[in-house]
Amino acid sequence: MKRFYVVASVPLLLAALIPMAASLYLAQRKARDDQLAYLTSLADEVLRRGIASRQQLVAALDELDKDPSPPCSQASMARMQQMVGTSFYLQGMGAVVDGTLVCSTLTLGSAPVPLAGKPMVTSSGISSWIGARLPFAPEQPFHIYARNGHAVIIHPGIVIDMPVLHADVALGLAIITPKALIRTRGPLQEAWLDHYQAPGHNQVESGTHHIVFRSSPNNNVVALAAAPKAMAYEGLARQALVLAPLGLLASATLALGVAALTRWQLSAQSRLRAALRRREFFVLYQPIVDLQTGRWTGAEALMRWRRSNGTLVPPDEFIAEAERTGVVAHLTRYLMDRVLADLPEVLKACPGFHISLNLSTQDLVADGPVQYLRQRFEAQDLPPGALMLEVTERGLVDTEAARPALQAGRQIGASIAMDDFGTGYSSLSMLESIDIDTLKIDRIFIASIGAQAAISPVTTHIIEMAHKLGLDLIAEGVETQFQADFLRERGVRHAQGWLFAKAMPLQELIAGLRAQAGG
């Protein structure tokens, strides 16, 4: 209990001292995050429209390139009118020669229109005149994009005009190469483009503004939305008045939660560590049988826990608790010590016999239990092949992290088995990338044999796959003779289950081995 108060006092003290600071920080962070989320939604919409308009203009230019009619001919103009009518973002089409719009669907019957200034040429070879003025609407700028003499006319507002919450919110659309603004709305500063870092989406700050960039390198465009930082914090005081009481309530709840969680974690961890100190854990061995000869060729070491009051704790319960509280590596080392102490007597009764050890995901780390096992194994001068290490599919999801531990096992001649195979994590590519020797077919697949279950064909598939990969097989949970015959007929060599023997103490295992040797 003293330990509980020592460990719990720090978070409890912090929870009591910083509620107001936390509420103010959360209010400020929420205001900033809300503004960034809002700007992101605006930039996404500008980008979506910008991409759509660009795709339409490129598609239109591609179609005009295929049109055999002479530019500005009646047939060509009719074709362009038809294309404009079916395009949402395009207001007009025409022809450009030497910087002059010689004809267009918007200027029918008018004289050619010189386009002021030198055009900007994009990386895709499209020339663009931004803010061009046409005679029928001299106050309204248009964007004209030309390639191979064909031109597309776009009203810039159709992409950038959208409702915003405040007049100081600025929107923009730019091309990436060369970097240049092509559409703007609101008080946007062209210098903000210097903050963009391609490729990718950026959230940046200038001295006064939050700025969000959303880009599409494939379409050579980037959208931006910006708003003054001060605008985000206008309601901060109001939010703080709301959040401060909530912060106090949250702090009290957090303190109680921390106390309860710490007590629960420490009590669970303490129970396991105390049980290790009192040596309440013991080992049983379940034989692994050769289905061809009926002889015991190995045994799986199984950890069991009997409390001081005599009650047995189910393995699934205490192993899950050990993994959750970080004690599982201590249990594994304890199991290794007991097995290494038993091995000499087992090998004396049956040379060539092996014991298999189950490893948790947390055991497959550098300088973990497997490296400890290697040192102990080499110190006892035990023969190679005396051990099998069983790892679960879940433990091999991160193959690179598990590899040093598996290599340490290989160094003492241990074989590697994948336990509970087929339960959902592994794949054929995983089996091919990991150096394992044996697959253990999970008992749920064995139980389906003879039960007319839909899962039964999976068992056959696992067996066939293992044979193709040259892997040994051990079937777990065999309980009927029909299951044993089914497996043997399909080339499964080894099995374990109540049909052959239940888990037993060391002396019963040795007695059984000696009886086989005497027979």
XYZ file of C-alpha atoms in Angstrom:
519
model
C 0.000 0.000 0.000
C 2.880 2.372 0.718
C 4.152 1.740 -2.769
C 0.749 2.601 -4.175
C 0.726 5.995 -2.472
C 4.281 6.774 -3.616
C 3.539 5.934 -7.249
C 0.106 7.548 -7.298
C 1.084 10.778 -5.507
C 2.805 12.398 -8.504
C -0.107 12.203 -10.989
C -2.561 13.062 -8.233
C -0.554 16.172 -7.329
C -0.277 17.239 -10.949
C -3.998 16.715 -11.454
C -4.687 18.972 -8.482
C -2.270 21.797 -9.439
C -2.792 22.328 -13.139
C -6.539 22.180 -13.868
C -6.860 25.852 -14.764
C -3.687 25.886 -16.841
C -4.859 22.782 -18.642
C -8.276 24.255 -19.382
C -6.724 27.440 -20.776
C -4.287 25.454 -22.874
C -7.093 23.292 -24.190
C -9.156 26.356 -25.014
C -6.258 27.887 -26.957
C -5.454 24.601 -28.672
C -9.083 24.023 -29.570
C -9.388 27.527 -31.047
C -6.275 26.955 -33.146
C -7.324 23.444 -34.202
C -10.820 24.625 -35.092
C -9.393 27.346 -37.305
C -6.955 24.947 -38.985
C -9.748 22.422 -39.546
C -11.904 25.142 -41.097
C -9.061 26.356 -43.314
C -8.297 22.772 -44.324
C -11.892 22.236 -45.432
C -11.743 25.430 -47.517
C -8.384 24.523 -49.066
C -9.647 21.014 -49.873
C -12.647 22.447 -51.674
C -10.515 24.951 -53.608
C -8.146 22.130 -54.551
C -11.030 19.909 -55.637
C -12.429 22.636 -57.840
C -8.986 23.562 -59.137
C -8.220 19.972 -60.120
C -11.628 19.559 -61.736
C -11.251 22.754 -63.761
C -7.710 21.837 -64.797
C -8.786 18.358 -65.851
C -11.626 19.830 -67.874
C -9.398 22.362 -69.625
C -6.737 19.744 -70.449
C -9.407 17.356 -71.719
C -10.901 20.164 -73.821
C -7.509 21.030 -75.343
C -6.934 17.345 -76.107
C -10.299 17.173 -77.876
C -9.586 20.348 -79.869
C -6.267 18.857 -80.977
C -8.234 15.994 -82.530
C -10.712 18.274 -84.339
C -9.875 18.226 -88.063
C -11.836 21.406 -88.739
C -9.792 24.577 -89.421
C -9.566 26.961 -86.436
C -12.398 29.516 -86.303
C -14.355 27.661 -88.992
C -18.098 27.253 -88.585
C -17.677 23.555 -87.824
C -14.922 24.263 -85.289
C -16.979 26.937 -83.507
C -20.010 24.643 -83.375
C -17.872 21.903 -81.862
C -16.515 24.310 -79.248
C -19.998 25.578 -78.366
C -21.091 21.999 -77.792
C -18.105 21.271 -75.510
C -18.636 24.462 -73.480
C -22.277 23.526 -72.950
C -21.292 20.220 -71.329
C -18.467 21.618 -69.163
C -19.104 23.061 -65.708
C -15.857 25.020 -65.361
C -15.269 26.232 -68.940
C -16.910 29.469 -70.100
C -15.501 29.596 -73.598
C -13.128 28.171 -76.216
C -11.327 29.635 -79.140
C -8.052 29.981 -81.013
C -4.885 31.922 -80.118
C -2.285 32.960 -82.693
C 0.854 34.917 -81.712
C -0.630 36.146 -78.450
C -3.948 37.183 -79.982
C -7.334 35.596 -79.341
C -8.411 35.479 -82.974
C -11.817 33.957 -82.276
C -13.811 32.459 -79.415
C -17.279 31.349 -78.443
C -17.477 34.410 -76.157
C -16.429 36.985 -78.776
C -18.413 35.894 -81.843
C -18.461 38.676 -84.447
C -15.834 40.715 -82.582
C -12.393 41.658 -83.773
C -9.365 39.653 -82.622
C -8.348 40.460 -79.027
C -4.638 40.999 -78.255
C -3.686 39.333 -74.990
C -1.564 41.632 -72.878
C 1.751 40.521 -71.478
C 3.961 37.515 -71.945
C 2.169 34.254 -71.222
C 3.247 31.978 -68.377
C 4.057 28.473 -69.598
C 3.374 25.572 -67.229
C 5.387 22.369 -66.976
C 2.814 20.645 -69.195
C 3.385 23.123 -72.030
C 0.192 25.143 -71.607
C 0.494 28.923 -72.059
C -1.696 30.964 -69.753
C -2.784 34.599 -69.616
C -4.053 35.367 -66.114
C -6.552 38.231 -65.834
C -7.125 38.745 -69.552
C -9.796 41.334 -70.469
C -12.383 40.646 -73.170
C -14.318 43.459 -74.935
C -17.815 42.325 -73.909
C -16.910 42.543 -70.178
C -13.860 44.818 -69.729
C -14.147 44.921 -65.916
C -14.160 41.128 -65.577
C -10.830 39.300 -65.791
C -10.689 35.876 -67.426
C -8.008 33.208 -67.501
C -7.052 31.971 -70.966
C -5.096 28.733 -71.461
C -3.717 27.835 -74.896
C -1.842 24.973 -76.513
C -1.228 24.214 -80.182
C -3.277 27.279 -81.125
C -6.397 26.137 -79.256
C -7.644 28.096 -76.252
C -9.890 27.545 -73.233
C -11.419 30.459 -71.315
C -12.257 30.154 -67.596
C -13.936 32.595 -65.259
C -11.674 32.548 -62.149
C -14.496 33.105 -59.735
C -16.164 29.767 -60.417
C -13.276 27.976 -58.683
C -12.410 30.358 -55.875
C -15.717 32.011 -54.922
C -17.302 30.299 -51.936
C -18.865 31.522 -48.694
C -16.464 32.181 -45.804
C -17.104 33.033 -42.161
C -15.054 36.231 -42.126
C -13.930 38.799 -44.675
C -10.307 38.348 -43.563
C -10.238 34.707 -44.705
C -8.130 34.454 -47.863
C -8.225 31.715 -50.514
C -5.866 31.013 -53.371
C -5.046 28.541 -56.109
C -1.549 28.354 -57.557
C 0.393 26.238 -59.971
C 3.415 24.473 -58.505
C 5.807 24.700 -61.480
C 6.454 27.528 -62.103
C 5.185 28.633 -58.690
C 2.559 31.304 -59.281
C -0.850 32.343 -58.044
C -3.582 32.002 -60.624
C -6.704 32.696 -58.538
C -7.208 34.604 -55.303
C -10.018 35.666 -53.032
C -9.699 37.981 -50.046
C -6.548 39.605 -48.615
C -4.061 36.997 -49.814
C -0.339 37.761 -49.858
C 1.670 36.214 -52.700
C 4.643 35.876 -50.305
C 2.730 33.141 -48.469
C 3.541 30.809 -51.363
C 7.138 30.787 -50.092
C 5.960 28.800 -47.062
C 4.785 25.915 -49.249
C 7.089 22.886 -49.261
C 6.390 20.406 -52.025
C 5.374 17.677 -52.137
C 2.726 17.355 -49.483
C 0.091 19.092 -47.415
C 1.388 21.798 -45.071
C 0.023 23.681 -42.088
C 2.265 26.701 -41.463
C 2.238 30.059 -39.736
C 3.346 33.462 -40.883
C 3.839 36.230 -38.362
C 0.124 36.999 -38.321
C -1.727 34.166 -40.081
C -2.415 30.450 -39.991
C -2.001 29.048 -43.520
C -3.055 25.652 -44.859
C -1.772 24.242 -48.157
C -3.373 21.292 -49.952
C -1.565 20.100 -53.039
C -1.864 17.759 -55.994
C 1.549 17.334 -57.641
C -0.026 15.143 -60.336
C -2.122 18.105 -61.424
C 0.579 20.758 -60.749
C -1.716 22.760 -58.448
C -1.778 23.786 -54.794
C -4.642 25.412 -52.904
C -4.220 27.591 -49.838
C -6.482 29.069 -47.214
C -5.372 31.595 -44.595
C -6.859 33.492 -41.691
C -5.474 35.862 -39.033
C -4.378 34.146 -35.821
C -6.203 36.805 -33.848
C -9.479 35.675 -35.403
C -9.019 32.213 -33.881
C -8.597 33.579 -30.372
C -11.461 36.089 -30.390
C -13.643 33.674 -28.458
C -10.844 32.312 -26.260
C -11.955 34.107 -23.070
C -15.504 32.906 -23.599
C -14.296 29.352 -24.162
C -12.082 29.536 -21.075
C -15.074 30.446 -18.892
C -16.822 27.346 -20.164
C -13.815 25.039 -20.015
C -12.424 26.105 -16.639
C -15.200 24.399 -14.622
C -14.969 21.444 -16.958
C -11.220 21.421 -16.349
C -11.766 21.244 -12.601
C -14.256 18.431 -13.024
C -11.943 16.615 -15.435
C -9.043 16.978 -13.027
C -11.030 15.458 -10.196
C -12.194 12.637 -12.440
C -8.652 12.134 -13.726
C -7.267 11.992 -10.197
C -9.793 9.361 -9.209
C -9.173 7.436 -12.418
C -5.406 7.558 -11.976
C -5.775 6.332 -8.423
C -8.052 3.465 -9.422
C -5.959 2.489 -12.445
C -2.697 2.648 -10.522
C -4.142 0.584 -7.699
C -5.440 -1.989 -10.196
C -2.192 -2.135 -12.185
C -0.012 -2.339 -9.109
C -2.213 -4.931 -7.476
C -2.186 -7.116 -10.620
C 1.539 -6.669 -11.084
C 2.194 -7.201 -7.394
C 0.139 -10.407 -7.354
C 2.162 -11.887 -10.211
C 5.514 -10.849 -8.786
C 4.565 -12.169 -5.352
C 3.495 -15.469 -6.913
C 6.892 -15.722 -8.629
C 8.691 -15.056 -5.362
C 6.594 -17.723 -3.600
C 7.180 -20.133 -6.518
C 3.456 -20.688 -6.972
C 3.993 -21.302 -10.695
C 4.788 -24.815 -11.856
C 5.302 -26.608 -15.166
C 3.347 -29.433 -16.781
C 4.368 -31.215 -19.956
C 1.987 -32.364 -22.701
C 3.552 -34.990 -24.988
C 3.845 -34.503 -28.740
C 3.186 -37.811 -30.508
C 4.473 -39.284 -33.770
C 1.259 -40.267 -35.573
C 3.092 -43.000 -37.512
C 4.688 -44.788 -34.550
C 2.707 -43.563 -31.549
C 5.920 -42.646 -29.725
C 6.443 -39.428 -27.782
C 8.979 -37.286 -29.627
C 8.627 -34.076 -27.640
C 6.518 -32.230 -25.113
C 5.154 -28.713 -24.730
C 6.015 -27.000 -21.449
C 2.897 -25.377 -20.000
C 2.967 -22.852 -17.146
C 0.347 -23.270 -14.420
C -0.450 -21.171 -11.325
C -1.748 -22.591 -8.081
C -2.369 -19.937 -5.438
C -1.273 -20.464 -1.868
C -4.894 -21.287 -0.988
C -4.852 -24.137 -3.492
C -6.992 -22.554 -6.246
C -5.818 -22.801 -9.851
C -5.807 -19.662 -12.000
C -6.718 -20.340 -15.678
C -3.658 -19.858 -17.947
C -5.494 -17.542 -20.348
C -6.314 -15.266 -17.424
C -2.900 -14.891 -15.813
C -0.940 -14.831 -19.094
C -3.120 -11.992 -20.433
C -2.650 -10.177 -17.123
C 1.123 -10.699 -17.294
C 1.264 -9.258 -20.821
C -0.865 -6.286 -19.820
C 1.253 -5.441 -16.779
C 4.657 -6.127 -18.362
C 5.477 -9.157 -16.165
C 5.313 -11.759 -18.934
C 9.094 -11.688 -19.579
C 9.685 -12.603 -15.911
C 7.261 -15.529 -16.250
C 9.046 -16.667 -19.405
C 12.448 -16.607 -17.687
C 10.976 -18.562 -14.779
C 9.622 -21.164 -17.215
C 12.988 -21.360 -18.980
C 14.796 -21.954 -15.677
C 12.425 -24.782 -14.747
C 12.648 -26.445 -18.163
C 16.454 -26.236 -18.282
C 16.552 -27.803 -14.825
C 14.316 -30.667 -16.043
C 15.968 -31.231 -19.441
C 18.968 -33.343 -18.365
C 16.715 -35.929 -16.698
C 14.339 -35.944 -19.689
C 17.172 -36.425 -22.198
C 18.638 -39.194 -20.069
C 15.311 -41.059 -20.279
C 14.939 -40.386 -24.027
C 17.889 -39.005 -26.062
C 16.713 -36.903 -28.985
C 13.558 -35.776 -27.170
C 12.729 -32.055 -27.248
C 10.798 -29.599 -25.078
C 8.891 -26.718 -26.660
C 8.585 -23.315 -24.987
C 5.860 -20.742 -25.708
C 7.032 -17.174 -26.281
C 4.919 -14.046 -25.944
C 5.164 -11.139 -28.373
C 6.902 -9.189 -25.600
C 9.568 -11.924 -25.372
C 10.684 -11.341 -28.976
C 12.866 -8.310 -28.262
C 16.596 -7.658 -28.282
C 18.316 -8.749 -25.042
C 15.086 -10.399 -23.910
C 14.225 -13.870 -22.572
C 15.521 -15.726 -25.659
C 18.995 -14.234 -25.262
C 18.805 -15.198 -21.566
C 17.879 -18.744 -22.625
C 20.850 -18.929 -25.000
C 23.296 -18.026 -22.224
C 21.795 -20.554 -19.800
C 21.589 -23.267 -22.458
C 25.225 -22.892 -23.518
C 26.379 -22.877 -19.877
C 24.713 -26.268 -19.302
C 26.290 -27.805 -22.422
C 22.976 -29.253 -23.619
C 22.710 -30.849 -27.081
C 21.288 -28.949 -30.083
C 17.738 -29.875 -30.952
C 16.651 -30.218 -27.319
C 14.387 -27.176 -27.550
C 11.629 -25.864 -29.797
C 10.514 -22.234 -29.523
C 6.842 -21.604 -30.258
C 5.878 -18.113 -31.388
C 2.390 -16.934 -32.239
C 1.307 -15.386 -35.525
C 0.669 -12.138 -33.627
C 4.256 -12.150 -32.379
C 5.598 -12.353 -35.943
C 3.631 -9.456 -37.421
C 6.742 -7.275 -36.983
C 9.240 -9.734 -38.433
C 12.237 -7.409 -38.236
C 11.725 -6.788 -34.516
C 11.435 -10.537 -33.847
C 14.411 -11.570 -35.978
C 17.221 -11.071 -33.346
C 15.375 -13.262 -30.843
C 14.774 -15.988 -33.440
C 18.452 -15.873 -34.432
C 19.451 -16.289 -30.768
C 17.288 -19.399 -30.658
C 18.909 -20.748 -33.804
C 22.345 -20.316 -32.242
C 21.572 -23.028 -29.674
C 20.044 -25.343 -32.260
C 16.419 -24.683 -31.289
C 13.783 -25.231 -33.950
C 11.124 -22.560 -34.497
C 7.400 -23.315 -34.598
C 4.518 -20.972 -35.425
C 1.812 -21.599 -32.840
C -1.958 -21.257 -33.408
C -1.427 -21.081 -37.158
C -4.436 -20.027 -39.213
C -6.134 -17.791 -36.648
C -5.879 -14.654 -38.722
C -2.544 -12.811 -38.668
C -0.212 -14.702 -40.988
C -0.007 -15.001 -44.728
C 1.918 -17.040 -47.264
C 4.374 -14.157 -47.747
C 5.064 -14.117 -44.004
C 5.802 -17.860 -43.991
C 8.195 -17.429 -46.888
C 10.023 -14.518 -45.235
C 10.528 -16.099 -41.794
C 12.838 -19.047 -41.144
C 10.502 -21.444 -39.317
C 10.483 -25.235 -39.193
C 7.029 -26.193 -37.966
C 3.418 -25.070 -38.139
C 1.125 -25.893 -35.234
C -2.438 -26.193 -36.528
C -4.763 -24.471 -34.079
C -7.241 -26.654 -32.201
C -10.254 -24.847 -33.688
C -9.367 -26.334 -37.074
C -8.766 -29.803 -35.627
C -12.135 -29.704 -33.836
C -13.842 -29.161 -37.190
C -12.572 -32.507 -38.549
C -15.505 -34.912 -38.724
C -17.929 -32.257 -37.512
C -19.082 -31.236 -41.009
C -18.050 -27.689 -40.140
C -17.476 -25.042 -42.790
C -13.992 -24.463 -41.351
C -12.877 -28.035 -42.107
C -11.571 -27.345 -45.662
C -9.215 -24.764 -44.169
C -7.474 -27.572 -42.276
C -6.762 -29.420 -45.511
C -5.533 -26.215 -47.124
C -3.097 -25.552 -44.241
C -1.737 -29.096 -44.520
C -1.216 -28.808 -48.280
C 0.450 -25.399 -47.929
C 2.851 -26.699 -45.260
C 3.830 -29.654 -47.446
C 4.580 -27.314 -50.364
C 6.774 -25.172 -48.129
C 8.554 -28.194 -46.659
C 7.384 -27.490 -43.092
C 6.660 -30.019 -40.378
C 3.173 -30.000 -38.847
C 1.910 -30.475 -35.309
C -1.850 -30.725 -34.824
C -3.099 -29.358 -31.492
C -6.168 -30.532 -29.568
C -6.595 -33.989 -31.147
C -9.341 -35.719 -29.153
C -10.762 -38.468 -31.385
C -9.309 -41.365 -33.324
C -11.101 -40.121 -36.445
C -9.171 -36.844 -36.218
C -5.872 -38.697 -35.760
C -6.556 -40.957 -38.764
C -7.624 -37.980 -40.894
C -4.396 -36.152 -40.103
C -2.117 -39.160 -40.551
C -3.649 -39.997 -43.960
C -2.842 -36.464 -45.126
C 0.776 -36.598 -44.080
C 0.622 -34.802 -40.726
C 3.442 -36.364 -38.718
C 2.937 -35.037 -35.173
C 0.036 -34.240 -32.881
C -0.838 -33.540 -29.279
C -4.119 -33.721 -27.427
C -6.156 -35.622 -24.869
C -6.464 -38.621 -27.210
C -2.805 -39.330 -26.480
C -2.037 -37.695 -23.127
C -2.987 -34.733 -20.978
C -0.456 -32.298 -19.576
C 1.458 -34.050 -16.778
C 4.145 -33.434 -14.147
C 7.796 -34.115 -14.964
C 7.967 -37.490 -13.224
C 4.952 -38.836 -15.144
C 6.554 -37.688 -18.391
C 9.818 -39.443 -17.539
C 7.966 -42.605 -16.502
C 6.155 -42.645 -19.839
C 9.386 -42.136 -21.767
C 11.086 -44.957 -19.892
C 8.130 -47.231 -20.550
C 8.414 -46.527 -24.275
C 12.157 -47.137 -24.205
C 11.634 -50.420 -22.345
C 9.042 -51.472 -24.868
